[in-house]
PDB file of C-alpha atoms in Angstrom:
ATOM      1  CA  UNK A   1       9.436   2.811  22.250  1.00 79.00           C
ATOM      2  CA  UNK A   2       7.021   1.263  19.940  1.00 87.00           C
ATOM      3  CA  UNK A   3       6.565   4.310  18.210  1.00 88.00           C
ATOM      4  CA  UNK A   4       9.896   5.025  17.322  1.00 82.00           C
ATOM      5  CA  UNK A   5      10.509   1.322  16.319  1.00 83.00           C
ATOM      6  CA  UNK A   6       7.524   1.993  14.026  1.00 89.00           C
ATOM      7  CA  UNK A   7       8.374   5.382  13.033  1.00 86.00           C
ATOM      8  CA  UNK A   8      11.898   3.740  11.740  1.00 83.00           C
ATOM      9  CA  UNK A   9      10.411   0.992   9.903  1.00 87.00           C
ATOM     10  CA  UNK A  10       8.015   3.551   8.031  1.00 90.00           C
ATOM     11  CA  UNK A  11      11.446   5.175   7.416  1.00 84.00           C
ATOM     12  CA  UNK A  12      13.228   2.859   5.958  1.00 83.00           C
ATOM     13  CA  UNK A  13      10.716   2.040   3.800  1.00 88.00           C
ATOM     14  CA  UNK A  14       9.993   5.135   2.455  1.00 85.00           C
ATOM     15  CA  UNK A  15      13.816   5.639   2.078  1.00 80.00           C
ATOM     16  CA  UNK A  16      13.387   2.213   0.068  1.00 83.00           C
ATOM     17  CA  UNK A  17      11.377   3.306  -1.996  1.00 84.00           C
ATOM     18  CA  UNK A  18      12.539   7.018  -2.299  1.00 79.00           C
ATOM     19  CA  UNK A  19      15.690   5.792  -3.189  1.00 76.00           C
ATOM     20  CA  UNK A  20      14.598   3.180  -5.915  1.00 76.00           C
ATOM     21  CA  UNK A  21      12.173   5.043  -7.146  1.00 73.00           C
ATOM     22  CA  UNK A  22      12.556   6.953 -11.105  1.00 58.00           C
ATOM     23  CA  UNK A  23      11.549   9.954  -9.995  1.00 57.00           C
ATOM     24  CA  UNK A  24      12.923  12.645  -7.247  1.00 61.00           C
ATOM     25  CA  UNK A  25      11.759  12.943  -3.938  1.00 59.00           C
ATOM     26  CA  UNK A  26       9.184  15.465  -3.880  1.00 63.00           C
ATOM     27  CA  UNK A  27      10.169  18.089  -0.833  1.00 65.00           C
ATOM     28  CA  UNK A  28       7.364  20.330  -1.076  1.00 70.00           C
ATOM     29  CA  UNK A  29       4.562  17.411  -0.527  1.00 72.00           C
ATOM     30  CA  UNK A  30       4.382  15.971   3.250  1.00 83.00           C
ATOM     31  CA  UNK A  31       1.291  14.371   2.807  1.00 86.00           C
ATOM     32  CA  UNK A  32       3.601  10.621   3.203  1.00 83.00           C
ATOM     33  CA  UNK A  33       5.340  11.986   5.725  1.00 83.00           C
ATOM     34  CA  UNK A  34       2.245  12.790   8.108  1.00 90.00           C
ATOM     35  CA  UNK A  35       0.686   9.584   7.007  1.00 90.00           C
ATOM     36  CA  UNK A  36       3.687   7.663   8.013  1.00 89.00           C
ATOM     37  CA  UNK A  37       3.719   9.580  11.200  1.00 92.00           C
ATOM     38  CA  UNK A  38      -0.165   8.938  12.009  1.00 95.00           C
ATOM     39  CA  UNK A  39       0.405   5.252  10.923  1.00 94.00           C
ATOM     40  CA  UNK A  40       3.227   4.964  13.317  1.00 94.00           C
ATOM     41  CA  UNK A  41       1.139   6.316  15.744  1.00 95.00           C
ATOM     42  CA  UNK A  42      -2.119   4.824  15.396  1.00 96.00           C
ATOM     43  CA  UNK A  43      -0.497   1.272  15.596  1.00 96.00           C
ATOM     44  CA  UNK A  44       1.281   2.155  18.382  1.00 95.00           C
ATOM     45  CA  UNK A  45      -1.939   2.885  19.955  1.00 96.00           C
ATOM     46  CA  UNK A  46      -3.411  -0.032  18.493  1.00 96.00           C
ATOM     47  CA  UNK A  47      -0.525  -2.482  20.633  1.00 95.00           C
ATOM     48  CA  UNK A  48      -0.224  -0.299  23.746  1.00 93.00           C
ATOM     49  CA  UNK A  49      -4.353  -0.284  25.212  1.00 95.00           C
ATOM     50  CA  UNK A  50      -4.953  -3.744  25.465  1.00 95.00           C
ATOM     51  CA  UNK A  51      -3.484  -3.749  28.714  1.00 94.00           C
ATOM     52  CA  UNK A  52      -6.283  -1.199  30.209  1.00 93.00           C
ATOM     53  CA  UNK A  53      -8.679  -3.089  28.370  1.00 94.00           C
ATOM     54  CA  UNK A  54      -7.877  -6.723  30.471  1.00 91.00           C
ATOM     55  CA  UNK A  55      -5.040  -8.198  28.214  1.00 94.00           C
ATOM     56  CA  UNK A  56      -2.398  -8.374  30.379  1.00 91.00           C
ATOM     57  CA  UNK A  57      -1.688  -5.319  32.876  1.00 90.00           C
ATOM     58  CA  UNK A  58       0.689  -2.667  33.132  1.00 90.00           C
ATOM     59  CA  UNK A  59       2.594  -2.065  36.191  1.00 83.00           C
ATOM     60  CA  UNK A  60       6.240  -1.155  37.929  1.00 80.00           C
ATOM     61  CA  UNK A  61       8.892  -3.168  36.805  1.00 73.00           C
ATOM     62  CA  UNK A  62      12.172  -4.422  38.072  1.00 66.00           C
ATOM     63  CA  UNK A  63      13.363  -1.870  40.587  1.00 66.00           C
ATOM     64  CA  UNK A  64       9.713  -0.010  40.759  1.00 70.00           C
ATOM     65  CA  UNK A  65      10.896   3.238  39.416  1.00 69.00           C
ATOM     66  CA  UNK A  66       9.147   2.968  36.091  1.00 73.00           C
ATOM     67  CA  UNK A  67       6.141   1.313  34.727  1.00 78.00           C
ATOM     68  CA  UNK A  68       5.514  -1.519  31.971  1.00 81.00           C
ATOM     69  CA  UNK A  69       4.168  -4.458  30.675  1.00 84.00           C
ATOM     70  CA  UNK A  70       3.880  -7.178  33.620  1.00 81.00           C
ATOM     71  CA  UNK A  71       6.507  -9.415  32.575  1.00 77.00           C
ATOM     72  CA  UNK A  72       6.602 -11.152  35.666  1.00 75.00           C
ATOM     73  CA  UNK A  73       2.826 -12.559  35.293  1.00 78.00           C
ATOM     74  CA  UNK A  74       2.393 -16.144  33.632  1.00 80.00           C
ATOM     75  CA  UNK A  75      -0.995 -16.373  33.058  1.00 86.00           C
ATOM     76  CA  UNK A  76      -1.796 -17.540  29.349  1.00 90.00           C
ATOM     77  CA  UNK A  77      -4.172 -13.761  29.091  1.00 90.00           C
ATOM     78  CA  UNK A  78      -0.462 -11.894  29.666  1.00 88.00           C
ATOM     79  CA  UNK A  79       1.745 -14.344  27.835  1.00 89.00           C
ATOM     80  CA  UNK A  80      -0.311 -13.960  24.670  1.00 92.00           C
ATOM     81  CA  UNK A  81      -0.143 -10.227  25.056  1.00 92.00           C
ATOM     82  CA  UNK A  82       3.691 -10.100  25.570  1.00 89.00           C
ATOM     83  CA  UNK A  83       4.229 -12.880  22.318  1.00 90.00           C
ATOM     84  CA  UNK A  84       2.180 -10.274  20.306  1.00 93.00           C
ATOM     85  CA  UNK A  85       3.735  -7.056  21.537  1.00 91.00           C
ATOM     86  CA  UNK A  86       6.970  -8.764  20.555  1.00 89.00           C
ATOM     87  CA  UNK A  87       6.025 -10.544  17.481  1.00 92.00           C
ATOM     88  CA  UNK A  88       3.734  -6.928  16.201  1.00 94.00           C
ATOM     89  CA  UNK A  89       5.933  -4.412  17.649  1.00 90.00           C
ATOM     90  CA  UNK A  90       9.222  -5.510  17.819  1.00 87.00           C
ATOM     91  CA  UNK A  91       9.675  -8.995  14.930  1.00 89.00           C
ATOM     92  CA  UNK A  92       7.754  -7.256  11.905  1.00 93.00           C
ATOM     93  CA  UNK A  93       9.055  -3.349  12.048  1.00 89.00           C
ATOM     94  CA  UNK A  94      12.411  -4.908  12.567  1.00 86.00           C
ATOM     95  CA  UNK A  95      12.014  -7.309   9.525  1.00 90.00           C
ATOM     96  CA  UNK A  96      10.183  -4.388   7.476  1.00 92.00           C
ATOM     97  CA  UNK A  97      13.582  -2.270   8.222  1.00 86.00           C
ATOM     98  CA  UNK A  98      15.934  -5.423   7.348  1.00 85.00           C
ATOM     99  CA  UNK A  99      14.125  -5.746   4.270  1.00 89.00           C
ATOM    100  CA  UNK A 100      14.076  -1.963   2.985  1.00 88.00           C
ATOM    101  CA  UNK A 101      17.651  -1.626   4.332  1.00 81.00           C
ATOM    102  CA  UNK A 102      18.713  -4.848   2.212  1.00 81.00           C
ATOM    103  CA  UNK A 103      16.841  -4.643  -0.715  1.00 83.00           C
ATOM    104  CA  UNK A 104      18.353  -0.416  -1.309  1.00 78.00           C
ATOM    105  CA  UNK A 105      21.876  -1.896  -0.033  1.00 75.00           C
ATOM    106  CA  UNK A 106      21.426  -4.166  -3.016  1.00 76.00           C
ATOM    107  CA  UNK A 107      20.087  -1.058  -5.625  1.00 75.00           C
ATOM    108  CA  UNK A 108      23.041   0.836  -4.241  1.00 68.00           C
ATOM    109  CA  UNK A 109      25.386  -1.357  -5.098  1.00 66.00           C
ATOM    110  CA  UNK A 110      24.016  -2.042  -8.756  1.00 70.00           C
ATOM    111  CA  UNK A 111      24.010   1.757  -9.212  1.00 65.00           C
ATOM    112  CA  UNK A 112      27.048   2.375  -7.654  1.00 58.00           C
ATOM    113  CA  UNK A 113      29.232   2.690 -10.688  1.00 56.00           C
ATOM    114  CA  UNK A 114      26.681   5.589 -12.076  1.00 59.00           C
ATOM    115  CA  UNK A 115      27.296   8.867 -10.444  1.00 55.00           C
ATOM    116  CA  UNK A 116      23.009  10.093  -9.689  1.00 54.00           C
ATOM    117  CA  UNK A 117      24.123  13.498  -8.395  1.00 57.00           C
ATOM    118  CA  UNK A 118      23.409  16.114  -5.561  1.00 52.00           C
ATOM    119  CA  UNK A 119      20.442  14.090  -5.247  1.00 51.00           C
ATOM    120  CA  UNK A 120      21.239  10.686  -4.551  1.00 62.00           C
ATOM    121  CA  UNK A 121      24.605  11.946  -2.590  1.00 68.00           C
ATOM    122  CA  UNK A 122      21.885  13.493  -0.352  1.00 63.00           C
ATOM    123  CA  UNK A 123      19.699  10.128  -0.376  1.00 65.00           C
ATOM    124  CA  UNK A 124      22.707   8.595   0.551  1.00 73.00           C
ATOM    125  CA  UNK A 125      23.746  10.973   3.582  1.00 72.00           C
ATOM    126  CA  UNK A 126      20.108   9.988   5.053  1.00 69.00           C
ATOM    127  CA  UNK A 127      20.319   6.563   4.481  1.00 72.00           C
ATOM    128  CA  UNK A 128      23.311   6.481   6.988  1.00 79.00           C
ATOM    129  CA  UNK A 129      21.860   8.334   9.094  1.00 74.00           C
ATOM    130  CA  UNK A 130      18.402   5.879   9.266  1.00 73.00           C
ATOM    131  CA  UNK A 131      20.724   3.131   9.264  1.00 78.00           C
ATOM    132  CA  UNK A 132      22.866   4.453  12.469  1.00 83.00           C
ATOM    133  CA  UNK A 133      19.119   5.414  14.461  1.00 77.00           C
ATOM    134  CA  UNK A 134      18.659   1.718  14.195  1.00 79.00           C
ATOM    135  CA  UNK A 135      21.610   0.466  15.290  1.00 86.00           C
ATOM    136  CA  UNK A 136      21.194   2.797  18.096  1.00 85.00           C
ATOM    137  CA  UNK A 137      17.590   1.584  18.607  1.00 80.00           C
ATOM    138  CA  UNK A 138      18.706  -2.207  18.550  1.00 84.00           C
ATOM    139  CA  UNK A 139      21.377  -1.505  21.122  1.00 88.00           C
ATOM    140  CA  UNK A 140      19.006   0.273  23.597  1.00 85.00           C
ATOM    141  CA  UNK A 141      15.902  -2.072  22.920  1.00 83.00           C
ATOM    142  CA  UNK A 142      17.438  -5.493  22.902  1.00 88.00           C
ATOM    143  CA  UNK A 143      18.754  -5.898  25.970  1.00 88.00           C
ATOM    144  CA  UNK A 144      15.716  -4.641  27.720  1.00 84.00           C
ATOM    145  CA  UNK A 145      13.635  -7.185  25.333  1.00 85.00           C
ATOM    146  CA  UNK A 146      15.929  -9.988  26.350  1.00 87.00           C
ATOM    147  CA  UNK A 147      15.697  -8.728  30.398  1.00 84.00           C
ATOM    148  CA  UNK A 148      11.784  -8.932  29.541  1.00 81.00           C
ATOM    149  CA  UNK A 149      11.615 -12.519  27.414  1.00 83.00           C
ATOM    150  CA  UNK A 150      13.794 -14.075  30.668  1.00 84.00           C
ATOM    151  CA  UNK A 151      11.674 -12.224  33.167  1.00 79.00           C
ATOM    152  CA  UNK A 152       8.357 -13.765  31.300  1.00 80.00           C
ATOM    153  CA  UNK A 153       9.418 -17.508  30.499  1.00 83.00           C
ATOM    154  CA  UNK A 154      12.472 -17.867  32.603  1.00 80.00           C
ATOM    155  CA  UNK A 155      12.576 -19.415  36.012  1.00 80.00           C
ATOM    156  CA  UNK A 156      10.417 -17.309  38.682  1.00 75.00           C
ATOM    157  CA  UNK A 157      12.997 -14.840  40.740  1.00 73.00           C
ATOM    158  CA  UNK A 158      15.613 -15.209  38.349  1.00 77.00           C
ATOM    159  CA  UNK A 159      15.676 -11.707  36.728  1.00 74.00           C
ATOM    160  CA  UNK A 160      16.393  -9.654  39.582  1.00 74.00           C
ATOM    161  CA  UNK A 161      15.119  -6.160  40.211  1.00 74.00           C
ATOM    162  CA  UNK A 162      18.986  -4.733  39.935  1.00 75.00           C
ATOM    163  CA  UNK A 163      19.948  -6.547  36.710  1.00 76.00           C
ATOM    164  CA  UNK A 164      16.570  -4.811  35.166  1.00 77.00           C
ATOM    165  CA  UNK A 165      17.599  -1.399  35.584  1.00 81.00           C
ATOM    166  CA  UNK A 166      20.063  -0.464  33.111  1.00 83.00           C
ATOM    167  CA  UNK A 167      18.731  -2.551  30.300  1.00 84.00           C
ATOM    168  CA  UNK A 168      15.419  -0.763  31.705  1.00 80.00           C
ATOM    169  CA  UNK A 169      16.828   2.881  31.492  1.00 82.00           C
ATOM    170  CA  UNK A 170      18.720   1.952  28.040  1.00 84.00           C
ATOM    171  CA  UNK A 171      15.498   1.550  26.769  1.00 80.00           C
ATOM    172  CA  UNK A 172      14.097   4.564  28.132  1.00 78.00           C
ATOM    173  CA  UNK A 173      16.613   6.772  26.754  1.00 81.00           C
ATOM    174  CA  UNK A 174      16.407   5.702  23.121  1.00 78.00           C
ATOM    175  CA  UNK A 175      14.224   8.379  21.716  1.00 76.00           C
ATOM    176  CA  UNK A 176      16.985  11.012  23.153  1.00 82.00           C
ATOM    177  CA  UNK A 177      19.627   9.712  20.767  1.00 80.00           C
ATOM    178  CA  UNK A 178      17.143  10.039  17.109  1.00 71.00           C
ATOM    179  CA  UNK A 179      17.536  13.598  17.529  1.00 77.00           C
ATOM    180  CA  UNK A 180      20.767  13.853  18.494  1.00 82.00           C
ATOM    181  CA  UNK A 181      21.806  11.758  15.603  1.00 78.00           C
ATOM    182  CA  UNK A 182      19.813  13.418  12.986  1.00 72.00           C
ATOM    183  CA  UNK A 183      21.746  17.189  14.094  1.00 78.00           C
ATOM    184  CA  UNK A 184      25.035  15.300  13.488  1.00 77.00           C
ATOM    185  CA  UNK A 185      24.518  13.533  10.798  1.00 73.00           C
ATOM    186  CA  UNK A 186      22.199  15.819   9.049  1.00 65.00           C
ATOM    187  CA  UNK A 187      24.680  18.873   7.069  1.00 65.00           C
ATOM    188  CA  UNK A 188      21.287  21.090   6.496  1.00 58.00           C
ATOM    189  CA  UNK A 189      20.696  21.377  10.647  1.00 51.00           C
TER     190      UNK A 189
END
């Protein structure tokens, strides 16, 4: 999950800046493209070992099926971890995508009145497409973020093992829909 929220903010930004940018996208050079995807993984990495170093812990959640962050600990050692997962991993790529996404929608509609071509039509094509992988994202992350939040600082007992699972499984799923969305949305596939 972290990865892909990552993976879309490094997106969006290079869409941002692809986009903006004077000059066309380069095609044949994928030397930003692997860096994005060994930044996006590397900080991924960076967030997700704490926990088998001794900040905080994983284990099952909700009904047991699957495994996570303990939410259900309130020790100040796992509370700090889960405020940084969400504040590192879920707050900033979020805000980095809100930001890239805003600041084009703005460009766009500057340049709107100027016909760019093949090339921005195309530009355009994958914008909507990013922009519909994080709506997606947002509706199978947040309610499994909000499950976790009320788990961690709610009342003991209150978020029950049953009312976990589907936000749970939501969550789960989300990296099944990117590809799905990028062969509809994407005219070359």
């Amino acid at each position: 999950g972290i990865v892909s929220l990552v993976s879309l903010a490094v997106l969006s930004y290079e869409r941002y800046c692809t986009m903006t940018g004077t000059t066309e996208a380069d095609t044949t050079n994928y030397r930003k493209a692997w860096a994005g995807i060994v930044l996006s993984w590397t900080y991924s990495l960076i967030w997700t070992t704490p926990p088998l170093f001794g900040w905080s812990s994983y284990g099952p959640e909700g009904s047991g099926a699957t495994c996570s962050v303990n939410w259900h600990s309130n020790d100040a050692n796992n509370i700090s971890y889960i405020i940084c997962l969400f504040i590192f991993c879920l707050v900033i790529p979020f805000g980095i995508i809100v930001y890239s996404y805003g600041r084009l929608l703005c460009t766009v509609r500057q340049v709107s009145s100027i016909n760019k071509g093949m090339v921005r039509s195309r530009e355009q094509r994958i914008l909507i497409m990013v922009v519909v992988m994080v709506i997606c994202f947002l509706l199978c992350w947040l309610p499994y973020a909000i499950v976790a939040l009320i788990a961690t600082f709610g009342k003991p007992g209150f978020m029950t093992p049953a009312a976990s699972i589907i936000p749970s499984i939501l969550a789960k799923s989300s990296t099944v829909y990117n590809p799905i969305i990028y062969i509809f949305l994407n005219k070359q596939v």
